[in-house]
XYZ file of C-alpha atoms in Angstrom:
201
model
C -19.849 -41.652 72.194
C -17.263 -39.583 70.306
C -15.213 -41.673 67.935
C -17.912 -44.264 67.314
C -19.423 -44.108 63.838
C -23.049 -42.981 64.063
C -23.828 -41.718 60.579
C -24.394 -43.370 57.226
C -20.826 -42.584 56.114
C -17.758 -42.125 58.318
C -14.089 -41.312 57.792
C -11.590 -44.152 58.078
C -7.875 -44.346 57.341
C -5.157 -46.899 56.576
C -1.470 -46.715 57.452
C 1.332 -47.986 55.276
C 2.815 -51.270 56.470
C 6.269 -51.229 58.055
C 7.899 -52.672 54.939
C 6.142 -50.010 52.830
C 4.764 -52.707 50.516
C 1.145 -52.710 51.606
C -1.460 -51.255 53.924
C -2.540 -51.999 57.466
C -6.183 -52.745 58.327
C -8.609 -49.770 58.090
C -9.202 -47.819 61.290
C -11.990 -45.419 62.182
C -10.715 -41.857 62.584
C -11.641 -41.113 66.192
C -13.476 -37.849 66.771
C -16.863 -36.114 66.795
C -17.008 -35.779 62.997
C -18.296 -39.355 62.812
C -21.345 -38.369 64.866
C -22.630 -36.344 61.914
C -25.236 -37.804 59.584
C -22.802 -38.477 56.730
C -19.198 -37.345 56.226
C -17.325 -37.986 53.011
C -14.703 -36.832 50.472
C -11.842 -36.195 52.947
C -8.800 -34.222 51.799
C -5.728 -33.496 53.936
C -3.204 -30.634 53.918
C 0.384 -30.808 55.138
C -0.414 -28.710 58.239
C -2.520 -31.542 59.692
C -6.005 -30.335 58.741
C -8.591 -32.635 57.213
C -11.300 -31.124 55.005
C -14.534 -32.952 54.223
C -18.194 -32.673 53.247
C -20.948 -33.354 55.752
C -24.609 -33.861 54.970
C -27.287 -32.965 57.481
C -30.801 -33.404 56.121
C -30.973 -32.016 52.570
C -28.029 -29.645 52.976
C -24.318 -30.293 52.539
C -21.581 -28.094 54.012
C -17.778 -28.071 54.128
C -15.819 -28.561 57.344
C -12.296 -29.054 58.573
C -10.739 -30.544 61.684
C -7.215 -30.954 63.025
C -5.916 -34.521 63.038
C -3.284 -35.762 65.464
C -2.476 -39.440 65.288
C -5.802 -41.223 64.915
C -7.937 -38.519 66.549
C -9.662 -35.456 65.072
C -10.813 -32.277 66.803
C -14.389 -30.966 66.644
C -15.373 -30.033 63.058
C -15.139 -26.360 62.132
C -17.572 -25.184 59.443
C -15.829 -23.185 56.719
C -17.080 -19.572 56.676
C -18.093 -19.358 53.037
C -20.716 -22.123 53.248
C -24.111 -21.009 52.003
C -27.194 -22.950 53.081
C -28.937 -22.009 49.814
C -26.564 -24.295 47.918
C -25.031 -27.743 48.348
C -21.290 -27.348 48.919
C -19.576 -30.664 48.186
C -16.338 -32.589 47.703
C -13.529 -30.300 48.940
C -10.000 -30.796 47.642
C -7.388 -28.776 49.522
C -3.991 -27.825 48.112
C -1.138 -29.794 49.708
C 0.092 -26.647 51.490
C -3.443 -25.570 52.486
C -3.290 -22.376 50.399
C -6.496 -22.954 48.435
C -9.520 -25.206 48.296
C -11.442 -26.423 45.234
C -14.954 -27.759 45.732
C -18.275 -28.388 44.003
C -21.393 -26.253 44.273
C -24.851 -27.003 42.900
C -26.665 -24.174 41.065
C -24.785 -21.196 42.495
C -24.584 -17.900 40.646
C -24.463 -17.998 36.845
C -23.234 -21.599 36.696
C -26.234 -23.957 36.469
C -25.822 -27.522 37.662
C -22.600 -28.751 39.239
C -19.621 -26.390 39.027
C -16.179 -26.114 40.601
C -15.288 -23.100 42.734
C -12.048 -22.053 44.409
C -11.366 -20.236 47.688
C -7.960 -18.962 48.851
C -6.568 -19.098 52.354
C -6.269 -15.583 53.813
C -4.647 -15.679 57.228
C -7.194 -17.293 59.529
C -9.972 -16.955 56.943
C -10.895 -17.729 53.351
C -11.687 -15.626 50.297
C -15.137 -15.539 48.764
C -15.411 -18.559 46.427
C -15.234 -17.876 42.709
C -16.111 -20.109 39.775
C -13.182 -21.582 37.852
C -14.562 -20.388 34.531
C -15.751 -21.908 31.239
C -12.609 -23.988 30.632
C -13.745 -26.114 33.600
C -17.404 -25.247 34.181
C -18.583 -25.583 30.609
C -21.414 -27.606 29.127
C -21.942 -30.727 31.175
C -20.840 -29.157 34.472
C -17.848 -30.195 36.568
C -17.234 -31.958 39.857
C -15.171 -34.442 41.886
C -12.032 -32.306 42.028
C -8.591 -33.817 42.572
C -5.127 -32.250 42.752
C -1.669 -33.507 41.873
C 0.762 -33.995 44.807
C 2.425 -30.648 44.033
C -0.923 -28.839 43.727
C -0.314 -27.616 40.164
C -2.721 -29.838 38.213
C -6.469 -30.001 38.741
C -8.364 -33.169 37.824
C -12.140 -33.167 37.532
C -15.086 -34.961 35.983
C -17.463 -33.515 33.438
C -20.330 -34.708 31.298
C -19.343 -32.286 28.548
C -20.517 -33.734 25.239
C -17.795 -35.298 23.081
C -18.912 -35.587 19.448
C -18.335 -39.145 18.201
C -16.018 -39.710 15.285
C -17.941 -39.949 12.004
C -18.439 -43.426 10.621
C -17.343 -44.247 7.110
C -19.561 -47.332 7.020
C -22.242 -49.065 9.043
C -20.961 -50.292 12.410
C -20.883 -53.978 13.205
C -21.523 -55.374 16.693
C -17.843 -55.288 17.706
C -17.364 -51.665 16.618
C -20.578 -50.644 18.367
C -19.330 -52.270 21.593
C -16.039 -50.346 21.332
C -17.943 -47.098 20.866
C -20.138 -47.789 23.891
C -17.014 -48.326 26.012
C -15.124 -45.300 24.664
C -14.919 -41.759 26.034
C -17.268 -40.706 23.223
C -20.208 -42.672 24.661
C -21.984 -39.618 26.123
C -21.143 -40.382 29.752
C -18.787 -38.386 31.969
C -15.029 -38.234 31.485
C -12.011 -37.227 33.579
C -10.119 -34.087 32.550
C -7.031 -32.255 33.754
C -5.869 -28.658 33.547
C -2.983 -26.735 35.091
C -4.131 -24.481 37.923
C -1.934 -21.622 36.698
C -3.797 -21.676 33.393
C -7.031 -20.923 35.258
C -6.041 -18.169 37.705
C -2.412 -17.213 36.994
C -2.668 -13.915 38.902
C -3.738 -15.533 42.172
C -1.594 -18.678 42.469
């Protein structure tokens, strides 16, 4: 039955409480999107569209649906999806003018990389990689945007050389190093969108 969660992951939402000091109980977003195997990473634009990833088998594609109240329309697959690659984690600009998302092993960018597609009337431009300032060593993924759409946030496992030691580390210093951003695990970065593609935004 449409609106009943059938997959491993479904899309839910919470409304702000009337006094604007908390959140109401989570509600399932009614609609056929929750009949898919797994839907995740939702991102909404101001024109009422919800973008998300959906996994069917070993593939992952990007979709959008129109949301009115607590109900979504049938998912519409975005035209630039390519079944040869896993398209993941869409983040739409607040005004719906562009979409940033992750792709695995597409083109000359091995591993996870962030791509961008621009809204063109009723369609979308061919996705293009965001370049070495984002898709460098360690890859990039999990895109986020500031409320005004001017700052891109993303994760990367780019290596961060640790600060040189002047003496042997004791247990407390070693613990601090293991919990620092220099520990070899992923970090969160930010960059202004206009610094990436100033001619197109």
